[in-house]
Amino acid sequence: MSSVTYVEPAESEPEIALIGGDVTEGVVRVGNTVRRPVGFNAPLVHALLRHLEAVGFAGAPRFLGIDAAGREVLTFITGEVAGRPRPAWIADEARLASVGRLVRAYDDAVAGFVLPAGVRPASGLVEQPDMPPAPPYPAELVGHMDFTPDNIVFQDGKAAALIDFDLAKPASRVDEVYNAMLHWAPLGDPVDAAPLLQDVDVPRRCRILADAYEMPDTDRSRLVEVAVLRSRRAWFSMKQIAEEQGGGWARMWQEGIGDQIKRREAWLERNGAAIETALTAP
Ligand SMILES: Nc1ncnc2c1ncn2[C@@H]1O[C@H](COP(=O)(O)OP(=O)(O)O)[C@@H](O)[C@H]1O
Ligand SMILES: [Mg+2]
């Protein structure tokens, strides 16, 4: 299914390297398209992007096929992506709210997506015996689950599109909002945050995201529990992916993402109550 061949336009265009992601080598722009190596989760991602196109969801690239070099071809979405160092607007609360609305719009658009027969999420992850338990809440949809500032395109100061669906997998809506908070509140020890996000009011920013998502009360009361359990598991899963996939994942592990996750766990112990209060206050 994902083997549809992309037909190049008559006029050839130069390849321009796209940087910003942590993981995928060789992402380039060619004219109005992006070329990416086909990742381990490609069958799911291609079916997912087709679903989003079919339901008319504007906040994702279209999947156009596979080029002669075997790369996936996606539409290029114009706009701003944060990049590093983070831009001055990274802590802006109006942008933050727009992220919450985009995540909600995506979750609603994907809610009717059913994995095609034979397509399985490929996280590359195998459950390990010493891994802490997952949150006890069932998956509700195929989540994006990677709302980093490098994976959101802004237009006119608002989050307009999600890119990089490599980590898409069945998830609950709380998992999705947790992931958005992780990167945008952000959740974690301030020493690990971008300078402009080190002194922000994190519980307040969590509330802004939850309100923009229109998160129901039950989910608000589950958020901190999910954050703690997902963080505990993240240490194990990041280690395993680094060992099995190598590349950018191994580099992140060597650069200390494991220690960063441990600092996040400790920070959540200290700040979880304040976040829960902010989320559930009338
Ligand atoms: N469809 C797209 N439209 C616009 N920019 C894109 C698109 N795909 C990728 N990019 C840009 O390229 C960067 C890296 O691509 P991404 O798919 O996120 O790879 P990685 O797996 O390395 O994170 C993004 O952060 C973004 O700036
Ligand atoms: Mg990315």
Short mmCIF file of N, CA, C and O in Angstrom, two decimals, residues 121-192:
data_model
loop_
_atom_site.label_atom_id
_atom_site.label_comp_id
_atom_site.label_asym_id
_atom_site.label_seq_id
_atom_site.Cartn_x
_atom_site.Cartn_y
_atom_site.Cartn_z
N PRO A 121 1.48 -1.07 15.11
CA PRO A 121 2.42 -0.02 15.52
C PRO A 121 3.78 -0.65 15.79
O PRO A 121 3.87 -1.70 16.43
N ALA A 122 4.84 -0.06 15.25
CA ALA A 122 6.18 -0.61 15.44
C ALA A 122 7.00 0.39 16.23
O ALA A 122 7.64 1.26 15.69
N SER A 123 6.92 0.29 17.55
CA SER A 123 7.72 1.19 18.38
C SER A 123 9.13 0.64 18.49
O SER A 123 10.03 1.29 18.96
N GLY A 124 9.33 -0.61 18.04
CA GLY A 124 10.62 -1.25 18.23
C GLY A 124 10.79 -1.71 19.67
O GLY A 124 11.84 -2.18 20.07
N LEU A 125 9.71 -1.57 20.45
CA LEU A 125 9.82 -1.80 21.89
C LEU A 125 9.29 -3.17 22.30
O LEU A 125 8.23 -3.58 21.87
N VAL A 126 10.05 -3.84 23.16
CA VAL A 126 9.59 -5.10 23.71
C VAL A 126 9.43 -4.89 25.22
O VAL A 126 10.28 -4.29 25.86
N GLU A 127 8.29 -5.32 25.74
CA GLU A 127 8.04 -5.17 27.17
C GLU A 127 9.11 -5.92 27.94
O GLU A 127 9.38 -7.09 27.67
N GLN A 128 9.76 -5.25 28.88
CA GLN A 128 10.81 -5.91 29.67
C GLN A 128 10.26 -6.25 31.05
O GLN A 128 9.40 -5.54 31.57
N PRO A 129 10.76 -7.34 31.65
CA PRO A 129 10.21 -7.77 32.94
C PRO A 129 10.36 -6.71 34.04
O PRO A 129 9.50 -6.59 34.90
N ASP A 130 11.44 -5.92 33.99
CA ASP A 130 11.65 -4.95 35.08
C ASP A 130 11.02 -3.59 34.78
O ASP A 130 11.21 -2.63 35.52
N MET A 131 10.22 -3.52 33.71
CA MET A 131 9.62 -2.24 33.34
C MET A 131 8.42 -1.93 34.23
O MET A 131 7.56 -2.78 34.44
N PRO A 132 8.34 -0.68 34.75
CA PRO A 132 7.18 -0.32 35.57
C PRO A 132 5.90 -0.39 34.74
O PRO A 132 5.96 -0.29 33.52
N PRO A 133 4.74 -0.54 35.41
CA PRO A 133 3.49 -0.71 34.65
C PRO A 133 3.10 0.55 33.88
O PRO A 133 3.42 1.66 34.27
N ALA A 134 2.38 0.32 32.78
CA ALA A 134 1.79 1.44 32.02
C ALA A 134 0.57 1.95 32.78
O ALA A 134 0.01 1.23 33.60
N PRO A 135 0.12 3.17 32.49
CA PRO A 135 -1.12 3.65 33.11
C PRO A 135 -2.27 2.69 32.78
O PRO A 135 -2.30 2.14 31.68
N PRO A 136 -3.21 2.52 33.72
CA PRO A 136 -4.26 1.52 33.53
C PRO A 136 -5.42 2.02 32.67
O PRO A 136 -6.55 1.58 32.85
N TYR A 137 -5.17 2.94 31.74
CA TYR A 137 -6.25 3.49 30.92
C TYR A 137 -6.09 3.05 29.48
O TYR A 137 -5.01 3.12 28.93
N PRO A 138 -7.19 2.60 28.89
CA PRO A 138 -7.09 2.03 27.54
C PRO A 138 -6.79 3.08 26.47
O PRO A 138 -7.10 4.25 26.63
N ALA A 139 -6.19 2.60 25.37
CA ALA A 139 -5.96 3.48 24.22
C ALA A 139 -7.31 3.88 23.64
O ALA A 139 -8.25 3.08 23.59
N GLU A 140 -7.40 5.15 23.21
CA GLU A 140 -8.65 5.63 22.62
C GLU A 140 -8.49 5.94 21.13
O GLU A 140 -9.46 6.07 20.40
N LEU A 141 -7.23 6.10 20.71
CA LEU A 141 -6.97 6.54 19.32
C LEU A 141 -5.50 6.30 19.02
O LEU A 141 -4.74 5.90 19.90
N VAL A 142 -5.12 6.54 17.76
CA VAL A 142 -3.70 6.45 17.42
C VAL A 142 -3.08 7.83 17.65
O VAL A 142 -3.31 8.76 16.89
N GLY A 143 -2.36 7.95 18.76
CA GLY A 143 -1.80 9.23 19.15
C GLY A 143 -0.59 9.61 18.32
O GLY A 143 0.08 8.74 17.76
N HIS A 144 -0.30 10.92 18.25
CA HIS A 144 0.92 11.39 17.60
C HIS A 144 2.10 11.14 18.53
O HIS A 144 3.14 10.62 18.12
N MET A 145 1.95 11.53 19.79
CA MET A 145 2.87 11.18 20.87
C MET A 145 4.29 11.73 20.73
O MET A 145 5.23 11.19 21.32
N ASP A 146 4.44 12.83 19.99
CA ASP A 146 5.78 13.43 19.88
C ASP A 146 5.65 14.92 19.54
O ASP A 146 6.18 15.38 18.54
N PHE A 147 4.96 15.65 20.45
CA PHE A 147 4.65 17.06 20.17
C PHE A 147 5.80 18.00 20.53
O PHE A 147 5.61 19.00 21.22
N THR A 148 7.01 17.67 20.11
CA THR A 148 8.15 18.55 20.40
C THR A 148 7.99 19.85 19.61
O THR A 148 7.31 19.88 18.56
N PRO A 149 8.65 20.92 20.06
CA PRO A 149 8.59 22.16 19.28
C PRO A 149 9.11 21.98 17.85
O PRO A 149 8.71 22.73 16.96
N ASP A 150 9.95 20.98 17.62
CA ASP A 150 10.47 20.74 16.26
C ASP A 150 9.46 20.03 15.37
O ASP A 150 9.71 19.85 14.17
N ASN A 151 8.37 19.57 15.95
CA ASN A 151 7.39 18.80 15.18
C ASN A 151 6.07 19.55 14.98
O ASN A 151 5.06 18.94 14.63
N ILE A 152 6.08 20.85 15.20
CA ILE A 152 4.86 21.65 15.02
C ILE A 152 5.18 22.86 14.14
O ILE A 152 6.13 23.59 14.40
N VAL A 153 4.39 23.03 13.09
CA VAL A 153 4.55 24.19 12.20
C VAL A 153 3.55 25.26 12.61
O VAL A 153 2.36 24.97 12.75
N PHE A 154 4.05 26.47 12.82
CA PHE A 154 3.20 27.61 13.17
C PHE A 154 2.97 28.49 11.95
O PHE A 154 3.89 28.71 11.17
N GLN A 155 1.74 28.97 11.84
CA GLN A 155 1.41 29.96 10.79
C GLN A 155 0.66 31.10 11.46
O GLN A 155 -0.24 30.84 12.27
N ASP A 156 1.03 32.33 11.16
CA ASP A 156 0.41 33.51 11.77
C ASP A 156 0.38 33.41 13.30
O ASP A 156 -0.62 33.74 13.93
N GLY A 157 1.48 32.90 13.87
CA GLY A 157 1.57 32.84 15.33
C GLY A 157 0.76 31.74 15.99
O GLY A 157 0.65 31.71 17.22
N LYS A 158 0.20 30.85 15.18
CA LYS A 158 -0.59 29.76 15.78
C LYS A 158 -0.12 28.40 15.29
O LYS A 158 0.28 28.26 14.12
N ALA A 159 -0.20 27.40 16.16
CA ALA A 159 0.15 26.04 15.76
C ALA A 159 -0.82 25.61 14.67
O ALA A 159 -2.04 25.62 14.86
N ALA A 160 -0.27 25.24 13.50
CA ALA A 160 -1.13 24.96 12.35
C ALA A 160 -1.04 23.51 11.89
O ALA A 160 -2.01 22.98 11.33
N ALA A 161 0.12 22.88 12.07
CA ALA A 161 0.26 21.51 11.58
C ALA A 161 1.26 20.72 12.39
O ALA A 161 2.24 21.26 12.92
N LEU A 162 0.99 19.43 12.47
CA LEU A 162 1.90 18.48 13.10
C LEU A 162 2.73 17.83 12.00
O LEU A 162 2.21 17.55 10.92
N ILE A 163 4.01 17.58 12.29
CA ILE A 163 4.82 16.77 11.37
C ILE A 163 5.45 15.63 12.16
O ILE A 163 5.30 15.59 13.38
N ASP A 164 6.12 14.75 11.48
CA ASP A 164 6.89 13.68 12.13
C ASP A 164 6.01 12.75 12.96
O ASP A 164 5.97 12.84 14.19
N PHE A 165 5.33 11.85 12.27
CA PHE A 165 4.42 10.91 12.92
C PHE A 165 5.10 9.58 13.27
O PHE A 165 4.43 8.57 13.54
N ASP A 166 6.43 9.56 13.29
CA ASP A 166 7.16 8.30 13.49
C ASP A 166 6.80 7.57 14.79
O ASP A 166 6.89 6.35 14.85
N LEU A 167 6.42 8.32 15.82
CA LEU A 167 6.14 7.68 17.10
C LEU A 167 4.65 7.43 17.32
O LEU A 167 4.23 7.07 18.41
N ALA A 168 3.85 7.59 16.26
CA ALA A 168 2.40 7.40 16.40
C ALA A 168 2.10 5.98 16.86
O ALA A 168 2.67 5.01 16.37
N LYS A 169 1.19 5.87 17.80
CA LYS A 169 0.80 4.55 18.33
C LYS A 169 -0.50 4.69 19.13
O LYS A 169 -0.87 5.81 19.51
N PRO A 170 -1.16 3.57 19.40
CA PRO A 170 -2.39 3.66 20.20
C PRO A 170 -2.11 4.32 21.54
O PRO A 170 -1.11 4.01 22.20
N ALA A 171 -2.96 5.25 21.92
CA ALA A 171 -2.74 6.05 23.12
C ALA A 171 -4.08 6.53 23.65
O ALA A 171 -5.08 6.51 22.94
N SER A 172 -4.06 6.97 24.90
CA SER A 172 -5.25 7.62 25.44
C SER A 172 -5.12 9.12 25.20
O SER A 172 -4.03 9.63 24.91
N ARG A 173 -6.22 9.83 25.34
CA ARG A 173 -6.16 11.28 25.21
C ARG A 173 -5.29 11.88 26.31
O ARG A 173 -4.60 12.89 26.09
N VAL A 174 -5.30 11.27 27.50
CA VAL A 174 -4.41 11.78 28.57
C VAL A 174 -2.95 11.63 28.16
O VAL A 174 -2.13 12.52 28.41
N ASP A 175 -2.61 10.51 27.52
CA ASP A 175 -1.23 10.34 27.04
C ASP A 175 -0.84 11.47 26.08
O ASP A 175 0.27 11.99 26.13
N GLU A 176 -1.77 11.82 25.20
CA GLU A 176 -1.50 12.88 24.22
C GLU A 176 -1.27 14.23 24.91
O GLU A 176 -0.32 14.95 24.61
N VAL A 177 -2.17 14.57 25.85
CA VAL A 177 -2.02 15.87 26.54
C VAL A 177 -0.76 15.85 27.41
O VAL A 177 -0.02 16.84 27.46
N TYR A 178 -0.49 14.72 28.04
CA TYR A 178 0.76 14.60 28.81
C TYR A 178 1.95 14.88 27.91
O TYR A 178 2.86 15.64 28.26
N ASN A 179 1.98 14.30 26.73
CA ASN A 179 3.12 14.49 25.83
C ASN A 179 3.25 15.97 25.42
O ASN A 179 4.36 16.52 25.37
N ALA A 180 2.13 16.62 25.16
CA ALA A 180 2.17 18.05 24.82
C ALA A 180 2.71 18.86 26.01
O ALA A 180 3.54 19.76 25.85
N MET A 181 2.27 18.52 27.22
CA MET A 181 2.76 19.23 28.42
C MET A 181 4.24 18.98 28.62
O MET A 181 5.00 19.88 29.01
N LEU A 182 4.66 17.74 28.39
CA LEU A 182 6.07 17.38 28.55
C LEU A 182 6.96 18.37 27.80
O LEU A 182 7.94 18.87 28.33
N HIS A 183 6.58 18.67 26.56
CA HIS A 183 7.43 19.52 25.72
C HIS A 183 7.13 21.00 25.83
O HIS A 183 8.00 21.83 25.58
N TRP A 184 5.90 21.36 26.19
CA TRP A 184 5.52 22.77 26.11
C TRP A 184 5.27 23.43 27.45
O TRP A 184 5.30 24.66 27.52
N ALA A 185 5.00 22.66 28.53
CA ALA A 185 4.79 23.32 29.83
C ALA A 185 6.11 23.94 30.33
O ALA A 185 6.06 25.13 30.71
N PRO A 186 7.25 23.26 30.26
CA PRO A 186 7.44 21.84 30.04
C PRO A 186 7.48 21.09 31.38
O PRO A 186 7.65 21.70 32.42
N LEU A 187 7.31 19.76 31.32
CA LEU A 187 7.41 18.95 32.53
C LEU A 187 8.84 18.45 32.65
O LEU A 187 9.35 17.79 31.74
N GLY A 188 9.47 18.75 33.74
CA GLY A 188 10.85 18.29 33.96
C GLY A 188 11.61 19.30 34.79
O GLY A 188 11.13 20.40 35.07
N ASP A 189 12.81 18.90 35.21
CA ASP A 189 13.66 19.80 35.99
C ASP A 189 14.03 21.00 35.12
O ASP A 189 14.46 20.82 33.98
N PRO A 190 13.86 22.22 35.66
CA PRO A 190 14.18 23.41 34.86
C PRO A 190 15.61 23.40 34.30
O PRO A 190 15.84 24.00 33.24
N VAL A 191 16.55 22.71 34.94
CA VAL A 191 17.91 22.68 34.38
C VAL A 191 17.92 22.07 32.97
O VAL A 191 18.82 22.33 32.18
N ASP A 192 16.90 21.25 32.68
CA ASP A 192 16.85 20.60 31.37
C ASP A 192 16.02 21.36 30.35
O ASP A 192 15.91 20.94 29.20
#
